[in-house]
Amino acid sequence: MTFGEFVREKRLNVNLGLREFCEHAEVDSSNWSKVERDRLPVTADREKLEMIAQLIGLEKGTSDWHTFFDLASLSQQKVPQDIYSDEEVLEVLPIFFRTVRGDKPKPEELDKLIELIKHR
Amino acid sequence: MLGASVPVNVDVISEKCFDLIFIPIPGMTKWVNSEAYITGNLKEMHFDQLANQVRLRFSIAHELGHAVLHTTQIKQLRSGTFDEWKEIIEDLPDGVWGRAEFQAREFAGRLLVPFEILMQEILKLKPKIDKAKTIPNIEQDALAQYVASAVCRQFDVSSQVIVARIKSEAIDLLSV
């Protein structure tokens, strides 16, 4: 299990959605989502990590607590992956894509979306 | 239990019960005019974390609706190239698109504003509704607006969503 998988599982065990968790943890949700997908290493700041561990319901000294820090240190050694491949982008392109205007997107918006998804 | 009380935690329902990965896409609303969508592989929820939070909650519930109701269509319409995908989006018949949007919107409304809880909230307002009904020629729409403003915060949705729910459940406020 990776750090991202471990944290996500524990976070959902305490019924914290990504957005709510990031608000409480005072972390950027875009970056944290990458951490949970193992595309970005987690911070090495011990104080911050302890706060996050407590937020997801881990108790000091338990086996889960130690696993959390072991996996965090493995995550910190990873090289960030910035861009998804075309194949990976094709996998996630939406079908029922709704604009705020309430109509179908324009061709230029579809091109821009492909770019945004590559860097998600 | 998830969903047994309001406001319904739609994020946790999506992540925990449907195993959707939540991925913020900064600038999505600005660049592609969309606040949220479910991905073609039905595994990810992409959203703009800077969007209005009440609207975003509804958009997430709406997209969850697509994941629940339109799985077959989404799987059938997936494509192998970027050009093919753009053609599919552009060629999707308005009737199919509009129907799917209506169904997802209805799903979101029912998920975030469950009928039984909405009725409980309306009944709590009965004394005030009765008072409002003494206004000569008061209409259902005006009462719906009043109720919506009074209860929308409990459900963490906009007042328009409550008005739409009252309409879709055909709740006759003049007879409450």
PDB file of C-alpha atoms in Angstrom:
ATOM      1  CA  MET A   1       0.000   0.000   0.000  1.00  0.00           C
ATOM      2  CA  THR A   2       1.235   3.496  -0.822  1.00  0.00           C
ATOM      3  CA  PHE A   3       1.062   6.564   1.412  1.00  0.00           C
ATOM      4  CA  GLY A   4      -1.708   8.026  -0.758  1.00  0.00           C
ATOM      5  CA  GLU A   5      -3.847   4.889  -0.610  1.00  0.00           C
ATOM      6  CA  PHE A   6      -3.327   4.572   3.138  1.00  0.00           C
ATOM      7  CA  VAL A   7      -4.283   8.166   3.904  1.00  0.00           C
ATOM      8  CA  ARG A   8      -7.326   8.117   1.635  1.00  0.00           C
ATOM      9  CA  GLU A   9      -8.626   4.959   3.302  1.00  0.00           C
ATOM     10  CA  LYS A  10      -8.162   6.385   6.815  1.00  0.00           C
ATOM     11  CA  ARG A  11      -9.618   9.755   5.802  1.00  0.00           C
ATOM     12  CA  LEU A  12     -12.783   8.115   4.494  1.00  0.00           C
ATOM     13  CA  ASN A  13     -13.009   5.949   7.623  1.00  0.00           C
ATOM     14  CA  VAL A  14     -13.603   9.148   9.574  1.00  0.00           C
ATOM     15  CA  ASN A  15     -16.027  10.400   6.880  1.00  0.00           C
ATOM     16  CA  LEU A  16     -13.886  13.293   5.723  1.00  0.00           C
ATOM     17  CA  GLY A  17     -14.268  14.186   2.065  1.00  0.00           C
ATOM     18  CA  LEU A  18     -11.202  15.505   0.248  1.00  0.00           C
ATOM     19  CA  ARG A  19     -12.474  19.089   0.272  1.00  0.00           C
ATOM     20  CA  GLU A  20     -13.383  19.075   3.960  1.00  0.00           C
ATOM     21  CA  PHE A  21     -10.131  17.366   4.907  1.00  0.00           C
ATOM     22  CA  CYS A  22      -8.039  19.945   3.029  1.00  0.00           C
ATOM     23  CA  GLU A  23      -9.908  22.767   4.696  1.00  0.00           C
ATOM     24  CA  HIS A  24      -9.202  21.334   8.177  1.00  0.00           C
ATOM     25  CA  ALA A  25      -5.607  20.384   7.355  1.00  0.00           C
ATOM     26  CA  GLU A  26      -4.985  23.754   5.684  1.00  0.00           C
ATOM     27  CA  VAL A  27      -3.458  22.127   2.626  1.00  0.00           C
ATOM     28  CA  ASP A  28      -4.086  22.951  -1.033  1.00  0.00           C
ATOM     29  CA  SER A  29      -6.645  20.443  -2.306  1.00  0.00           C
ATOM     30  CA  SER A  30      -5.079  20.235  -5.756  1.00  0.00           C
ATOM     31  CA  ASN A  31      -1.686  19.309  -4.306  1.00  0.00           C
ATOM     32  CA  TRP A  32      -3.152  16.992  -1.689  1.00  0.00           C
ATOM     33  CA  SER A  33      -5.125  15.114  -4.329  1.00  0.00           C
ATOM     34  CA  LYS A  34      -1.794  14.538  -6.115  1.00  0.00           C
ATOM     35  CA  VAL A  35      -0.254  13.279  -2.869  1.00  0.00           C
ATOM     36  CA  GLU A  36      -3.097  10.785  -2.467  1.00  0.00           C
ATOM     37  CA  ARG A  37      -2.594   9.654  -6.070  1.00  0.00           C
ATOM     38  CA  ASP A  38       1.150   9.312  -5.382  1.00  0.00           C
ATOM     39  CA  ARG A  39       2.045  11.877  -8.011  1.00  0.00           C
ATOM     40  CA  LEU A  40       3.538  14.289  -5.512  1.00  0.00           C
ATOM     41  CA  PRO A  41       5.646  13.545  -2.411  1.00  0.00           C
ATOM     42  CA  VAL A  42       4.111  14.450   0.922  1.00  0.00           C
ATOM     43  CA  THR A  43       5.674  17.177   3.049  1.00  0.00           C
ATOM     44  CA  ALA A  44       8.567  16.262   5.360  1.00  0.00           C
ATOM     45  CA  ASP A  45       7.326  18.702   8.007  1.00  0.00           C
ATOM     46  CA  ARG A  46       6.878  16.421  11.064  1.00  0.00           C
ATOM     47  CA  GLU A  47       4.510  18.798  12.846  1.00  0.00           C
ATOM     48  CA  LYS A  48       2.226  19.023   9.811  1.00  0.00           C
ATOM     49  CA  LEU A  49       2.295  15.260   9.341  1.00  0.00           C
ATOM     50  CA  GLU A  50       1.342  14.669  12.978  1.00  0.00           C
ATOM     51  CA  MET A  51      -1.565  17.070  12.618  1.00  0.00           C
ATOM     52  CA  ILE A  52      -2.726  15.216   9.489  1.00  0.00           C
ATOM     53  CA  ALA A  53      -2.347  11.829  11.185  1.00  0.00           C
ATOM     54  CA  GLN A  54      -4.522  12.987  14.081  1.00  0.00           C
ATOM     55  CA  LEU A  55      -7.067  14.490  11.703  1.00  0.00           C
ATOM     56  CA  ILE A  56      -7.587  11.122  10.018  1.00  0.00           C
ATOM     57  CA  GLY A  57      -8.073   9.432  13.368  1.00  0.00           C
ATOM     58  CA  LEU A  58      -4.660   7.871  13.981  1.00  0.00           C
ATOM     59  CA  GLU A  59      -3.480   7.562  17.563  1.00  0.00           C
ATOM     60  CA  LYS A  60       0.108   8.149  18.583  1.00  0.00           C
ATOM     61  CA  GLY A  61       2.090   4.967  19.152  1.00  0.00           C
ATOM     62  CA  THR A  62      -0.349   2.652  17.342  1.00  0.00           C
ATOM     63  CA  SER A  63       0.665   0.460  14.440  1.00  0.00           C
ATOM     64  CA  ASP A  64      -1.309   2.711  12.023  1.00  0.00           C
ATOM     65  CA  TRP A  65       0.611   5.730  13.343  1.00  0.00           C
ATOM     66  CA  HIS A  66       3.950   4.060  12.558  1.00  0.00           C
ATOM     67  CA  THR A  67       2.715   2.869   9.147  1.00  0.00           C
ATOM     68  CA  PHE A  68       1.672   6.434   8.340  1.00  0.00           C
ATOM     69  CA  PHE A  69       5.189   7.777   8.985  1.00  0.00           C
ATOM     70  CA  ASP A  70       6.925   4.843   7.267  1.00  0.00           C
ATOM     71  CA  LEU A  71       4.842   5.339   4.125  1.00  0.00           C
ATOM     72  CA  ALA A  72       5.306   9.124   4.327  1.00  0.00           C
ATOM     73  CA  SER A  73       9.061   8.716   4.259  1.00  0.00           C
ATOM     74  CA  LEU A  74       8.779   6.441   1.185  1.00  0.00           C
ATOM     75  CA  SER A  75       6.529   9.024  -0.494  1.00  0.00           C
ATOM     76  CA  GLN A  76       9.120  11.738   0.126  1.00  0.00           C
ATOM     77  CA  GLN A  77      11.683   9.815  -1.919  1.00  0.00           C
ATOM     78  CA  LYS A  78       9.454   9.771  -5.009  1.00  0.00           C
ATOM     79  CA  VAL A  79      10.038  11.995  -8.015  1.00  0.00           C
ATOM     80  CA  PRO A  80       6.940  14.057  -8.861  1.00  0.00           C
ATOM     81  CA  GLN A  81       5.118  13.057 -12.057  1.00  0.00           C
ATOM     82  CA  ASP A  82       3.834  16.128 -13.802  1.00  0.00           C
ATOM     83  CA  ILE A  83       2.050  15.082 -16.946  1.00  0.00           C
ATOM     84  CA  TYR A  84      -0.316  12.223 -17.801  1.00  0.00           C
ATOM     85  CA  SER A  85       0.166  10.409 -21.103  1.00  0.00           C
ATOM     86  CA  ASP A  86      -2.344  10.753 -23.975  1.00  0.00           C
ATOM     87  CA  GLU A  87      -3.630   7.235 -23.249  1.00  0.00           C
ATOM     88  CA  GLU A  88      -4.260   8.149 -19.620  1.00  0.00           C
ATOM     89  CA  VAL A  89      -6.032  11.350 -20.650  1.00  0.00           C
ATOM     90  CA  LEU A  90      -8.257   9.497 -23.138  1.00  0.00           C
ATOM     91  CA  GLU A  91      -9.345   7.211 -20.293  1.00  0.00           C
ATOM     92  CA  VAL A  92     -10.884  10.063 -18.327  1.00  0.00           C
ATOM     93  CA  LEU A  93     -12.373  12.418 -20.920  1.00  0.00           C
ATOM     94  CA  PRO A  94     -15.950  13.185 -19.846  1.00  0.00           C
ATOM     95  CA  ILE A  95     -19.036  12.365 -21.922  1.00  0.00           C
ATOM     96  CA  PHE A  96     -21.857  14.354 -20.317  1.00  0.00           C
ATOM     97  CA  PHE A  97     -19.811  17.503 -20.064  1.00  0.00           C
ATOM     98  CA  ARG A  98     -21.927  20.383 -18.761  1.00  0.00           C
ATOM     99  CA  THR A  99     -20.958  24.029 -18.866  1.00  0.00           C
ATOM    100  CA  VAL A 100     -22.051  26.662 -16.368  1.00  0.00           C
ATOM    101  CA  ARG A 101     -23.888  28.278 -19.314  1.00  0.00           C
ATOM    102  CA  GLY A 102     -26.038  25.146 -19.423  1.00  0.00           C
ATOM    103  CA  ASP A 103     -25.142  24.068 -22.934  1.00  0.00           C
ATOM    104  CA  LYS A 104     -22.578  21.896 -24.672  1.00  0.00           C
ATOM    105  CA  PRO A 105     -18.939  23.057 -24.576  1.00  0.00           C
ATOM    106  CA  LYS A 106     -17.314  24.847 -27.515  1.00  0.00           C
ATOM    107  CA  PRO A 107     -14.513  23.117 -29.506  1.00  0.00           C
ATOM    108  CA  GLU A 108     -11.849  25.421 -28.017  1.00  0.00           C
ATOM    109  CA  GLU A 109     -13.060  24.542 -24.519  1.00  0.00           C
ATOM    110  CA  LEU A 110     -12.645  20.850 -25.320  1.00  0.00           C
ATOM    111  CA  ASP A 111      -9.034  21.461 -26.436  1.00  0.00           C
ATOM    112  CA  LYS A 112      -8.312  23.396 -23.264  1.00  0.00           C
ATOM    113  CA  LEU A 113      -9.855  20.639 -21.166  1.00  0.00           C
ATOM    114  CA  ILE A 114      -7.469  18.069 -22.656  1.00  0.00           C
ATOM    115  CA  GLU A 115      -4.555  20.284 -21.571  1.00  0.00           C
ATOM    116  CA  LEU A 116      -5.931  20.750 -18.049  1.00  0.00           C
ATOM    117  CA  ILE A 117      -6.492  17.008 -17.625  1.00  0.00           C
ATOM    118  CA  LYS A 118      -2.903  16.257 -18.674  1.00  0.00           C
ATOM    119  CA  HIS A 119      -1.680  18.259 -15.689  1.00  0.00           C
ATOM    120  CA  ARG A 120      -4.309  17.193 -13.169  1.00  0.00           C
TER     121      ARG A 120
ATOM    122  CA  MET B   1     -25.396   6.749   8.607  1.00  0.00           C
ATOM    123  CA  LEU B   2     -24.416   8.636   5.457  1.00  0.00           C
ATOM    124  CA  GLY B   3     -27.293  10.485   3.869  1.00  0.00           C
ATOM    125  CA  ALA B   4     -29.731   9.926   6.767  1.00  0.00           C
ATOM    126  CA  SER B   5     -29.566  13.577   7.768  1.00  0.00           C
ATOM    127  CA  VAL B   6     -29.044  16.899   6.079  1.00  0.00           C
ATOM    128  CA  PRO B   7     -26.921  18.417   4.774  1.00  0.00           C
ATOM    129  CA  VAL B   8     -26.118  15.232   2.894  1.00  0.00           C
ATOM    130  CA  ASN B   9     -22.370  14.628   2.675  1.00  0.00           C
ATOM    131  CA  VAL B  10     -22.255  14.139  -1.081  1.00  0.00           C
ATOM    132  CA  ASP B  11     -18.450  14.196  -1.200  1.00  0.00           C
ATOM    133  CA  VAL B  12     -18.072  11.276   1.187  1.00  0.00           C
ATOM    134  CA  ILE B  13     -20.898   9.346  -0.499  1.00  0.00           C
ATOM    135  CA  SER B  14     -19.107   9.780  -3.846  1.00  0.00           C
ATOM    136  CA  GLU B  15     -15.670   8.870  -2.522  1.00  0.00           C
ATOM    137  CA  LYS B  16     -16.632   6.129  -0.107  1.00  0.00           C
ATOM    138  CA  CYS B  17     -19.632   4.412  -1.685  1.00  0.00           C
ATOM    139  CA  PHE B  18     -18.720   4.931  -5.350  1.00  0.00           C
ATOM    140  CA  ASP B  19     -14.955   4.884  -4.929  1.00  0.00           C
ATOM    141  CA  LEU B  20     -14.594   8.080  -6.965  1.00  0.00           C
ATOM    142  CA  ILE B  21     -11.254   9.872  -6.769  1.00  0.00           C
ATOM    143  CA  PHE B  22     -11.757  13.609  -6.245  1.00  0.00           C
ATOM    144  CA  ILE B  23      -9.396  15.717  -8.336  1.00  0.00           C
ATOM    145  CA  PRO B  24      -9.403  19.513  -8.206  1.00  0.00           C
ATOM    146  CA  ILE B  25      -8.646  21.130 -11.569  1.00  0.00           C
ATOM    147  CA  PRO B  26      -7.665  24.738 -10.891  1.00  0.00           C
ATOM    148  CA  GLY B  27      -9.101  27.192 -13.393  1.00  0.00           C
ATOM    149  CA  MET B  28     -11.667  24.779 -14.828  1.00  0.00           C
ATOM    150  CA  THR B  29     -14.562  27.215 -14.642  1.00  0.00           C
ATOM    151  CA  LYS B  30     -12.508  30.015 -16.153  1.00  0.00           C
ATOM    152  CA  TRP B  31     -11.031  27.994 -19.012  1.00  0.00           C
ATOM    153  CA  VAL B  32     -13.688  25.449 -19.890  1.00  0.00           C
ATOM    154  CA  ASN B  33     -16.787  26.924 -18.238  1.00  0.00           C
ATOM    155  CA  SER B  34     -17.483  23.868 -16.120  1.00  0.00           C
ATOM    156  CA  GLU B  35     -17.481  23.357 -12.335  1.00  0.00           C
ATOM    157  CA  ALA B  36     -17.437  19.553 -12.211  1.00  0.00           C
ATOM    158  CA  TYR B  37     -17.759  16.417 -14.313  1.00  0.00           C
ATOM    159  CA  ILE B  38     -17.488  12.683 -13.958  1.00  0.00           C
ATOM    160  CA  THR B  39     -14.746  11.151 -16.085  1.00  0.00           C
ATOM    161  CA  GLY B  40     -15.414   8.731 -18.936  1.00  0.00           C
ATOM    162  CA  ASN B  41     -13.964   5.785 -17.016  1.00  0.00           C
ATOM    163  CA  LEU B  42     -16.344   6.612 -14.129  1.00  0.00           C
ATOM    164  CA  LYS B  43     -13.445   6.618 -11.690  1.00  0.00           C
ATOM    165  CA  GLU B  44     -12.748  10.310 -11.114  1.00  0.00           C
ATOM    166  CA  MET B  45     -14.680  13.440 -10.184  1.00  0.00           C
ATOM    167  CA  HIS B  46     -12.940  16.526 -11.557  1.00  0.00           C
ATOM    168  CA  PHE B  47     -14.015  19.817 -10.041  1.00  0.00           C
ATOM    169  CA  ASP B  48     -13.033  23.456  -9.656  1.00  0.00           C
ATOM    170  CA  GLN B  49     -12.265  23.993  -5.994  1.00  0.00           C
ATOM    171  CA  LEU B  50     -12.644  27.755  -6.459  1.00  0.00           C
ATOM    172  CA  ALA B  51     -16.247  27.527  -7.633  1.00  0.00           C
ATOM    173  CA  ASN B  52     -19.077  28.699  -5.405  1.00  0.00           C
ATOM    174  CA  GLN B  53     -19.267  25.956  -2.757  1.00  0.00           C
ATOM    175  CA  VAL B  54     -23.060  25.649  -2.689  1.00  0.00           C
ATOM    176  CA  ARG B  55     -23.211  25.381  -6.487  1.00  0.00           C
ATOM    177  CA  LEU B  56     -20.286  22.969  -6.506  1.00  0.00           C
ATOM    178  CA  ARG B  57     -22.016  20.649  -4.053  1.00  0.00           C
ATOM    179  CA  PHE B  58     -25.006  20.469  -6.387  1.00  0.00           C
ATOM    180  CA  SER B  59     -22.737  19.947  -9.412  1.00  0.00           C
ATOM    181  CA  ILE B  60     -20.991  17.046  -7.655  1.00  0.00           C
ATOM    182  CA  ALA B  61     -24.357  15.462  -6.837  1.00  0.00           C
ATOM    183  CA  HIS B  62     -25.441  16.052 -10.452  1.00  0.00           C
ATOM    184  CA  GLU B  63     -22.322  14.327 -11.793  1.00  0.00           C
ATOM    185  CA  LEU B  64     -22.817  11.467  -9.360  1.00  0.00           C
ATOM    186  CA  GLY B  65     -26.236  11.159 -10.973  1.00  0.00           C
ATOM    187  CA  HIS B  66     -24.587  10.575 -14.350  1.00  0.00           C
ATOM    188  CA  ALA B  67     -22.370   7.912 -12.786  1.00  0.00           C
ATOM    189  CA  VAL B  68     -25.401   6.116 -11.377  1.00  0.00           C
ATOM    190  CA  LEU B  69     -27.932   6.596 -14.162  1.00  0.00           C
ATOM    191  CA  HIS B  70     -25.906   6.760 -17.363  1.00  0.00           C
ATOM    192  CA  THR B  71     -23.186   4.169 -16.941  1.00  0.00           C
ATOM    193  CA  THR B  72     -24.109   2.306 -20.137  1.00  0.00           C
ATOM    194  CA  GLN B  73     -24.229   5.414 -22.318  1.00  0.00           C
ATOM    195  CA  ILE B  74     -20.950   6.728 -20.913  1.00  0.00           C
ATOM    196  CA  LYS B  75     -19.206   3.399 -21.546  1.00  0.00           C
ATOM    197  CA  GLN B  76     -20.627   3.138 -25.076  1.00  0.00           C
ATOM    198  CA  LEU B  77     -19.580   6.663 -26.013  1.00  0.00           C
ATOM    199  CA  ARG B  78     -15.945   6.441 -24.978  1.00  0.00           C
ATOM    200  CA  SER B  79     -13.411   7.104 -27.699  1.00  0.00           C
ATOM    201  CA  GLY B  80      -9.912   6.142 -28.812  1.00  0.00           C
ATOM    202  CA  THR B  81      -8.607   9.518 -30.000  1.00  0.00           C
ATOM    203  CA  PHE B  82      -9.010  13.166 -29.037  1.00  0.00           C
ATOM    204  CA  ASP B  83     -10.674  14.020 -32.371  1.00  0.00           C
ATOM    205  CA  GLU B  84     -13.141  11.174 -32.009  1.00  0.00           C
ATOM    206  CA  TRP B  85     -14.018  12.383 -28.512  1.00  0.00           C
ATOM    207  CA  LYS B  86     -14.629  15.926 -29.732  1.00  0.00           C
ATOM    208  CA  GLU B  87     -16.888  14.602 -32.500  1.00  0.00           C
ATOM    209  CA  ILE B  88     -18.848  12.510 -30.012  1.00  0.00           C
ATOM    210  CA  ILE B  89     -19.457  15.507 -27.748  1.00  0.00           C
ATOM    211  CA  GLU B  90     -20.437  17.732 -30.661  1.00  0.00           C
ATOM    212  CA  ASP B  91     -22.657  15.112 -32.319  1.00  0.00           C
ATOM    213  CA  LEU B  92     -24.435  13.979 -29.180  1.00  0.00           C
ATOM    214  CA  PRO B  93     -28.121  14.634 -30.037  1.00  0.00           C
ATOM    215  CA  ASP B  94     -29.577  17.503 -28.040  1.00  0.00           C
ATOM    216  CA  GLY B  95     -32.479  15.273 -27.004  1.00  0.00           C
ATOM    217  CA  VAL B  96     -30.174  12.644 -25.497  1.00  0.00           C
ATOM    218  CA  TRP B  97     -27.996  15.271 -23.839  1.00  0.00           C
ATOM    219  CA  GLY B  98     -30.951  17.259 -22.492  1.00  0.00           C
ATOM    220  CA  ARG B  99     -32.672  14.146 -21.130  1.00  0.00           C
ATOM    221  CA  ALA B 100     -29.507  12.973 -19.387  1.00  0.00           C
ATOM    222  CA  GLU B 101     -29.000  16.428 -17.900  1.00  0.00           C
ATOM    223  CA  PHE B 102     -32.590  16.549 -16.655  1.00  0.00           C
ATOM    224  CA  GLN B 103     -32.260  13.111 -15.051  1.00  0.00           C
ATOM    225  CA  ALA B 104     -28.951  13.975 -13.371  1.00  0.00           C
ATOM    226  CA  ARG B 105     -30.418  17.246 -12.092  1.00  0.00           C
ATOM    227  CA  GLU B 106     -33.409  15.399 -10.673  1.00  0.00           C
ATOM    228  CA  PHE B 107     -31.088  12.829  -9.069  1.00  0.00           C
ATOM    229  CA  ALA B 108     -29.054  15.603  -7.420  1.00  0.00           C
ATOM    230  CA  GLY B 109     -32.183  17.313  -6.116  1.00  0.00           C
ATOM    231  CA  ARG B 110     -33.563  14.105  -4.625  1.00  0.00           C
ATOM    232  CA  LEU B 111     -30.211  13.189  -3.076  1.00  0.00           C
ATOM    233  CA  LEU B 112     -29.556  16.567  -1.461  1.00  0.00           C
ATOM    234  CA  VAL B 113     -33.175  17.363  -0.589  1.00  0.00           C
ATOM    235  CA  PRO B 114     -34.888  14.108   0.415  1.00  0.00           C
ATOM    236  CA  PHE B 115     -38.686  14.328   0.192  1.00  0.00           C
ATOM    237  CA  GLU B 116     -39.398  13.220   3.785  1.00  0.00           C
ATOM    238  CA  ILE B 117     -36.994  15.744   5.306  1.00  0.00           C
ATOM    239  CA  LEU B 118     -38.248  18.494   3.017  1.00  0.00           C
ATOM    240  CA  MET B 119     -41.817  17.787   4.183  1.00  0.00           C
ATOM    241  CA  GLN B 120     -40.703  17.875   7.838  1.00  0.00           C
ATOM    242  CA  GLU B 121     -39.111  21.273   7.268  1.00  0.00           C
ATOM    243  CA  ILE B 122     -42.195  22.552   5.466  1.00  0.00           C
ATOM    244  CA  LEU B 123     -44.459  21.390   8.296  1.00  0.00           C
ATOM    245  CA  LYS B 124     -42.270  23.227  10.800  1.00  0.00           C
ATOM    246  CA  LEU B 125     -43.101  26.373   8.844  1.00  0.00           C
ATOM    247  CA  LYS B 126     -46.839  25.674   8.779  1.00  0.00           C
ATOM    248  CA  PRO B 127     -47.819  28.498  11.173  1.00  0.00           C
ATOM    249  CA  LYS B 128     -45.942  30.992   9.010  1.00  0.00           C
ATOM    250  CA  ILE B 129     -47.292  29.493   5.781  1.00  0.00           C
ATOM    251  CA  ASP B 130     -50.819  29.747   7.202  1.00  0.00           C
ATOM    252  CA  LYS B 131     -50.187  33.379   8.018  1.00  0.00           C
ATOM    253  CA  ALA B 132     -48.865  34.031   4.516  1.00  0.00           C
ATOM    254  CA  LYS B 133     -51.943  32.386   3.042  1.00  0.00           C
ATOM    255  CA  THR B 134     -54.101  35.142   4.557  1.00  0.00           C
ATOM    256  CA  ILE B 135     -52.526  37.525   2.046  1.00  0.00           C
ATOM    257  CA  PRO B 136     -55.153  38.005  -0.684  1.00  0.00           C
ATOM    258  CA  ASN B 137     -54.409  36.111  -3.911  1.00  0.00           C
ATOM    259  CA  ILE B 138     -51.176  34.610  -2.597  1.00  0.00           C
ATOM    260  CA  GLU B 139     -49.883  32.102  -5.132  1.00  0.00           C
ATOM    261  CA  GLN B 140     -48.072  28.756  -4.888  1.00  0.00           C
ATOM    262  CA  ASP B 141     -44.931  30.251  -6.487  1.00  0.00           C
ATOM    263  CA  ALA B 142     -44.652  32.979  -3.867  1.00  0.00           C
ATOM    264  CA  LEU B 143     -45.093  30.439  -1.063  1.00  0.00           C
ATOM    265  CA  ALA B 144     -42.479  28.180  -2.658  1.00  0.00           C
ATOM    266  CA  GLN B 145     -40.021  31.078  -2.767  1.00  0.00           C
ATOM    267  CA  TYR B 146     -40.720  31.849   0.872  1.00  0.00           C
ATOM    268  CA  VAL B 147     -40.262  28.214   1.966  1.00  0.00           C
ATOM    269  CA  ALA B 148     -37.123  27.883  -0.155  1.00  0.00           C
ATOM    270  CA  SER B 149     -35.468  30.915   1.430  1.00  0.00           C
ATOM    271  CA  ALA B 150     -36.352  29.627   4.892  1.00  0.00           C
ATOM    272  CA  VAL B 151     -35.038  26.069   4.498  1.00  0.00           C
ATOM    273  CA  CYS B 152     -32.282  26.116   1.870  1.00  0.00           C
ATOM    274  CA  ARG B 153     -29.496  26.549   4.441  1.00  0.00           C
ATOM    275  CA  GLN B 154     -30.446  23.355   6.298  1.00  0.00           C
ATOM    276  CA  PHE B 155     -29.893  21.419   3.067  1.00  0.00           C
ATOM    277  CA  ASP B 156     -26.898  23.512   1.991  1.00  0.00           C
ATOM    278  CA  VAL B 157     -28.397  24.109  -1.450  1.00  0.00           C
ATOM    279  CA  SER B 158     -29.597  27.226  -3.248  1.00  0.00           C
ATOM    280  CA  SER B 159     -33.188  28.353  -2.890  1.00  0.00           C
ATOM    281  CA  GLN B 160     -33.721  27.499  -6.594  1.00  0.00           C
ATOM    282  CA  VAL B 161     -33.044  23.843  -5.800  1.00  0.00           C
ATOM    283  CA  ILE B 162     -35.730  23.848  -3.103  1.00  0.00           C
ATOM    284  CA  VAL B 163     -38.212  25.556  -5.430  1.00  0.00           C
ATOM    285  CA  ALA B 164     -37.459  22.898  -8.074  1.00  0.00           C
ATOM    286  CA  ARG B 165     -37.938  20.111  -5.501  1.00  0.00           C
ATOM    287  CA  ILE B 166     -41.300  21.531  -4.377  1.00  0.00           C
ATOM    288  CA  LYS B 167     -42.380  21.641  -8.020  1.00  0.00           C
ATOM    289  CA  SER B 168     -41.067  18.211  -8.905  1.00  0.00           C
ATOM    290  CA  GLU B 169     -42.763  16.587  -5.899  1.00  0.00           C
ATOM    291  CA  ALA B 170     -45.945  18.559  -6.672  1.00  0.00           C
ATOM    292  CA  ILE B 171     -46.176  19.783  -3.069  1.00  0.00           C
ATOM    293  CA  ASP B 172     -49.266  21.953  -2.812  1.00  0.00           C
ATOM    294  CA  LEU B 173     -48.245  24.614  -0.298  1.00  0.00           C
ATOM    295  CA  LEU B 174     -51.698  26.220  -0.442  1.00  0.00           C
ATOM    296  CA  SER B 175     -53.078  23.009   1.072  1.00  0.00           C
ATOM    297  CA  VAL B 176     -50.352  22.296   3.640  1.00  0.00           C
TER     298      VAL B 176
END
